[in-house]
Amino acid sequence: MIEILNPRELVRAKEAGALVANILQTVKSRSAVGTNLLDINQWTKAMIAEAGGVSCYVDYEPPFGRGPFGAYICTSVNDAVLHGLPHDYSLADGDLLSLDLAVSLRGIVADSAISFIVGESKPAESVAMIDATERALTAGIAAAGPGARIGDISAAIGSVLSAAGYPINTEFGGHGVGSTMHQDPHVANTGRPGRGYVLRPGLLLALEPWVMADTAELAVDADGWTLRSATGCRTAHSEHTIAITDDGAEILTLPEAT
């Protein structure tokens, strides 16, 4: 299903995007050495409820997971890259933490992810990997606009990731959003320009470059959800929800300037 939102729905999409961005930045600011992933989940649950939102994760039960997910945010640490199920783990100095959050507010979903390093230690390789996903996300957004194609976005993302030397997995990628979290079209993190669905104003897309340092192969944790690098290498993940407009692409999950 591909939804094209009307102007009233786009207003609600912006509200949902602002909520998701605010929660992620709040969680990031609170995350420190010693913070438990279960506490992060509880903070998120409380903030969603206070805003009158609905979690897209807690009851989520897709074919690829051992569902329902049962948590309110994905917390992926170090070699975990996607769908990290919060568990009893306290963050250590230098941990690379990726947070992924999708919330429905007034019937419209926004989805975003950030990666950052906890504490004072900043391993150079991890900093570079986070930077590569953020630059790829910026390139993908720049390639989006009315009349462009999905392949244009995928090619822009893939060119940045490949130039940085990272293998690219195409099993999981970006996707449409709207009244539900995961919709068509699929947006792979590499592709060929000029191919795929033609973008139209009112379309919402969640673009999400993610990489693993030295492999494109995933391994599934015993929890049935958390996806890790098959080699145990570190990983990073960045994501924004954007709206296609008459003038280009508007980022809905951009944090407020401070």
Coordinates of C-alpha atoms in Angstrom, one line a residue:
M1 CA 0.0 0.0 0.0
I2 CA 1.2 3.5 -0.9
E3 CA -0.6 6.4 0.8
I4 CA -0.6 10.0 -0.4
L5 CA -1.4 12.3 2.5
N6 CA -3.7 15.3 2.1
P7 CA -2.8 18.8 3.7
R8 CA -4.5 18.1 7.0
E9 CA -2.8 14.7 7.3
L10 CA 0.6 16.4 6.6
V11 CA 0.0 18.7 9.5
R12 CA -0.4 15.7 11.8
A13 CA 2.6 14.1 10.2
K14 CA 4.7 17.1 11.2
E15 CA 3.4 16.8 14.8
A16 CA 4.3 13.1 14.9
G17 CA 7.7 13.9 13.5
A18 CA 8.4 16.5 16.1
L19 CA 7.3 14.1 18.9
V20 CA 9.6 11.4 17.7
A21 CA 12.5 13.8 17.3
N22 CA 12.0 15.2 20.8
I23 CA 11.8 11.8 22.4
L24 CA 15.0 10.6 20.7
Q25 CA 16.9 13.7 21.7
T26 CA 15.6 13.5 25.3
V27 CA 16.7 9.8 25.5
K28 CA 20.1 10.7 24.0
S29 CA 20.6 13.5 26.6
R30 CA 19.7 11.1 29.5
S31 CA 21.8 8.2 28.2
A32 CA 25.1 7.9 30.1
V33 CA 27.5 5.3 31.4
G34 CA 25.5 3.1 33.6
T35 CA 22.1 3.8 32.0
N36 CA 20.1 0.6 31.6
L37 CA 18.4 -0.2 28.3
L38 CA 15.2 -1.1 30.3
D39 CA 15.2 2.4 31.7
I40 CA 15.4 3.8 28.2
N41 CA 12.3 1.8 27.3
Q42 CA 10.4 3.0 30.3
W43 CA 11.3 6.7 29.6
T44 CA 10.1 6.2 26.0
K45 CA 6.8 4.6 27.1
A46 CA 6.1 7.5 29.5
M47 CA 6.9 10.2 26.9
I48 CA 4.7 8.6 24.3
A49 CA 1.8 8.3 26.7
E50 CA 2.2 11.9 28.0
A51 CA 1.9 13.1 24.4
G52 CA -1.2 11.0 23.6
G53 CA 0.7 8.9 21.1
V54 CA 0.6 5.2 20.3
S55 CA 3.7 3.0 20.1
C56 CA 4.2 1.3 16.7
Y57 CA 6.4 -1.3 18.3
V58 CA 4.9 -2.8 21.4
D59 CA 2.3 -4.9 19.6
Y60 CA 4.3 -5.2 16.3
E61 CA 4.4 -8.8 15.0
P62 CA 5.8 -9.0 11.5
P63 CA 6.9 -12.3 9.8
F64 CA 10.6 -11.6 10.4
G65 CA 10.4 -11.3 14.2
R66 CA 9.4 -13.4 17.1
G67 CA 6.6 -11.2 18.1
P68 CA 5.0 -9.2 19.4
F69 CA 8.0 -6.9 20.0
G70 CA 6.8 -5.9 23.4
A71 CA 8.9 -2.8 23.8
Y72 CA 8.6 0.9 22.9
I73 CA 11.9 1.7 21.3
C74 CA 14.7 -0.3 19.6
T75 CA 18.0 -0.1 21.5
S76 CA 20.9 -1.5 19.5
V77 CA 24.3 -1.6 21.1
N78 CA 27.7 -2.0 19.3
D79 CA 27.3 -5.0 17.0
A80 CA 23.5 -4.8 17.1
V81 CA 22.2 -2.7 14.3
L82 CA 18.4 -3.2 13.9
H83 CA 15.4 -4.1 16.0
G84 CA 17.4 -4.2 19.2
L85 CA 15.1 -5.4 21.9
P86 CA 15.7 -3.6 25.2
H87 CA 17.1 -5.9 27.9
D88 CA 19.0 -5.7 31.2
Y89 CA 22.2 -4.1 30.0
S90 CA 23.9 -1.1 31.5
L91 CA 25.7 1.1 29.0
A92 CA 29.5 1.3 29.2
D93 CA 31.9 4.1 28.2
G94 CA 32.5 4.0 24.4
D95 CA 29.4 2.0 23.6
L96 CA 27.8 2.8 20.2
L97 CA 24.1 3.1 20.8
S98 CA 21.5 3.2 18.0
L99 CA 17.9 4.2 18.9
D100 CA 15.0 3.6 16.5
L101 CA 11.5 4.9 17.3
A102 CA 8.2 5.0 15.5
V103 CA 5.1 6.6 17.0
S104 CA 1.6 7.2 15.7
L105 CA 0.1 10.6 16.7
R106 CA -3.5 11.4 15.7
G107 CA -3.4 8.6 13.2
I108 CA -0.1 9.4 11.4
V109 CA 3.2 7.7 11.9
A110 CA 6.7 9.2 12.1
D111 CA 9.9 7.0 12.2
S112 CA 13.5 8.0 13.0
A113 CA 16.8 6.6 14.3
I114 CA 20.0 8.1 15.7
S115 CA 23.4 6.6 16.6
F116 CA 25.8 8.1 19.1
I117 CA 28.6 7.1 21.4
V118 CA 28.1 6.9 25.1
G119 CA 30.5 8.4 27.6
E120 CA 33.9 10.1 27.0
S121 CA 35.6 7.5 24.8
K122 CA 35.1 8.2 21.1
P123 CA 36.5 5.4 19.0
A124 CA 37.5 7.0 15.6
E125 CA 36.1 4.1 13.6
S126 CA 32.7 4.4 15.3
V127 CA 32.6 8.2 14.8
A128 CA 33.4 7.7 11.1
M129 CA 30.7 5.1 10.7
I130 CA 28.0 7.2 12.3
D131 CA 29.1 10.1 10.1
A132 CA 28.9 8.0 7.0
T133 CA 25.2 7.0 7.7
E134 CA 24.3 10.6 8.4
R135 CA 26.0 11.9 5.2
A136 CA 24.2 9.1 3.3
L137 CA 20.9 10.1 4.8
T138 CA 21.5 13.7 3.8
A139 CA 22.3 12.6 0.2
G140 CA 19.2 10.5 0.0
I141 CA 17.0 13.4 1.2
A142 CA 18.6 15.7 -1.4
A143 CA 17.8 13.2 -4.1
A144 CA 14.1 13.1 -3.1
G145 CA 11.5 15.4 -4.7
P146 CA 8.4 15.3 -6.9
G147 CA 9.2 13.5 -10.1
A148 CA 12.3 11.7 -8.8
R149 CA 12.3 8.0 -8.4
I150 CA 13.0 5.7 -5.5
G151 CA 16.1 4.5 -7.4
D152 CA 17.5 8.0 -7.3
I153 CA 17.3 8.0 -3.5
S154 CA 18.8 4.5 -3.2
A155 CA 21.7 5.4 -5.6
A156 CA 22.5 8.6 -3.6
I157 CA 22.6 6.7 -0.3
G158 CA 24.6 3.8 -1.7
S159 CA 27.2 6.0 -3.3
V160 CA 28.1 7.6 0.0
L161 CA 28.2 4.3 1.9
S162 CA 30.2 2.6 -0.8
A163 CA 32.7 5.5 -1.1
A164 CA 33.2 5.2 2.7
G165 CA 34.1 1.5 2.3
Y166 CA 31.1 -0.1 3.9
P167 CA 29.3 -3.3 2.6
I168 CA 25.6 -2.7 2.0
N169 CA 22.8 -5.0 3.1
T170 CA 19.6 -4.7 1.1
E171 CA 17.4 -7.0 3.2
F172 CA 16.2 -4.0 5.3
G173 CA 16.0 -0.4 4.3
G174 CA 13.7 2.6 4.1
H175 CA 10.0 2.5 3.4
G176 CA 6.8 4.4 3.1
V177 CA 4.9 5.5 6.2
G178 CA 1.5 7.0 6.7
S179 CA -1.4 5.6 8.8
T180 CA 0.8 2.6 9.4
M181 CA 4.5 2.2 10.1
H182 CA 5.7 0.0 7.2
Q183 CA 4.3 0.7 3.7
D184 CA 5.5 0.5 0.2
P185 CA 7.6 1.6 -1.5
H186 CA 10.7 -0.1 -0.2
V187 CA 13.8 2.1 -0.3
A188 CA 17.0 0.0 -0.5
N189 CA 20.2 1.5 0.6
T190 CA 21.8 1.1 -2.8
G191 CA 20.3 1.1 -6.3
R192 CA 20.2 2.5 -9.8
P193 CA 18.9 6.0 -10.5
G194 CA 15.9 6.5 -12.8
R195 CA 14.2 3.3 -11.6
G196 CA 11.2 2.6 -9.3
Y197 CA 8.2 4.4 -8.1
V198 CA 7.9 8.1 -9.1
L199 CA 7.6 10.4 -6.0
R200 CA 4.5 12.5 -5.6
P201 CA 3.7 15.4 -3.2
G202 CA 2.1 14.0 0.0
L203 CA 4.2 10.9 0.1
L204 CA 5.9 10.1 3.4
L205 CA 9.2 8.1 3.3
A206 CA 11.4 6.9 6.1
L207 CA 14.9 6.8 4.8
E208 CA 17.4 4.8 6.9
P209 CA 21.0 4.2 5.9
W210 CA 22.6 1.6 8.2
V211 CA 25.9 -0.2 7.9
M212 CA 28.1 -2.8 9.6
A213 CA 31.9 -2.1 9.6
D214 CA 33.1 -5.1 7.7
T215 CA 30.2 -7.3 6.6
A216 CA 26.7 -7.2 4.9
E217 CA 25.6 -10.4 6.7
L218 CA 23.2 -10.3 9.6
A219 CA 22.7 -12.7 12.5
V220 CA 19.6 -12.9 14.6
D221 CA 19.8 -12.9 18.4
A222 CA 18.3 -15.5 20.6
D223 CA 15.5 -13.0 21.5
G224 CA 14.2 -13.5 17.9
W225 CA 14.4 -9.7 17.2
T226 CA 17.8 -8.1 17.6
L227 CA 19.8 -8.2 14.3
R228 CA 23.6 -8.1 14.7
S229 CA 26.6 -8.1 12.4
A230 CA 27.6 -11.7 11.6
T231 CA 31.2 -10.9 12.4
G232 CA 30.7 -9.0 15.6
C233 CA 31.8 -5.7 14.1
R234 CA 30.2 -2.4 15.2
T235 CA 27.3 -0.9 13.3
A236 CA 25.5 2.4 12.9
H237 CA 22.0 3.6 11.8
S238 CA 20.5 6.9 10.9
E239 CA 16.9 7.6 9.8
H240 CA 14.5 10.5 9.1
T241 CA 10.9 10.6 8.0
I242 CA 10.5 13.0 5.1
A243 CA 7.5 14.4 3.2
I244 CA 7.6 14.9 -0.5
T245 CA 6.4 18.5 -1.3
D246 CA 6.0 20.5 -4.4
D247 CA 9.4 22.0 -3.7
G248 CA 11.4 18.9 -2.7
A249 CA 11.6 17.0 0.5
E250 CA 10.8 18.3 4.1
I251 CA 12.4 16.5 7.0
L252 CA 9.7 15.9 9.6
T253 CA 11.9 14.3 12.4
L254 CA 14.6 17.0 12.6
P255 CA 15.5 17.9 16.2
E256 CA 14.7 21.5 17.3
A257 CA 17.6 23.8 17.2
T258 CA 19.0 24.5 20.6

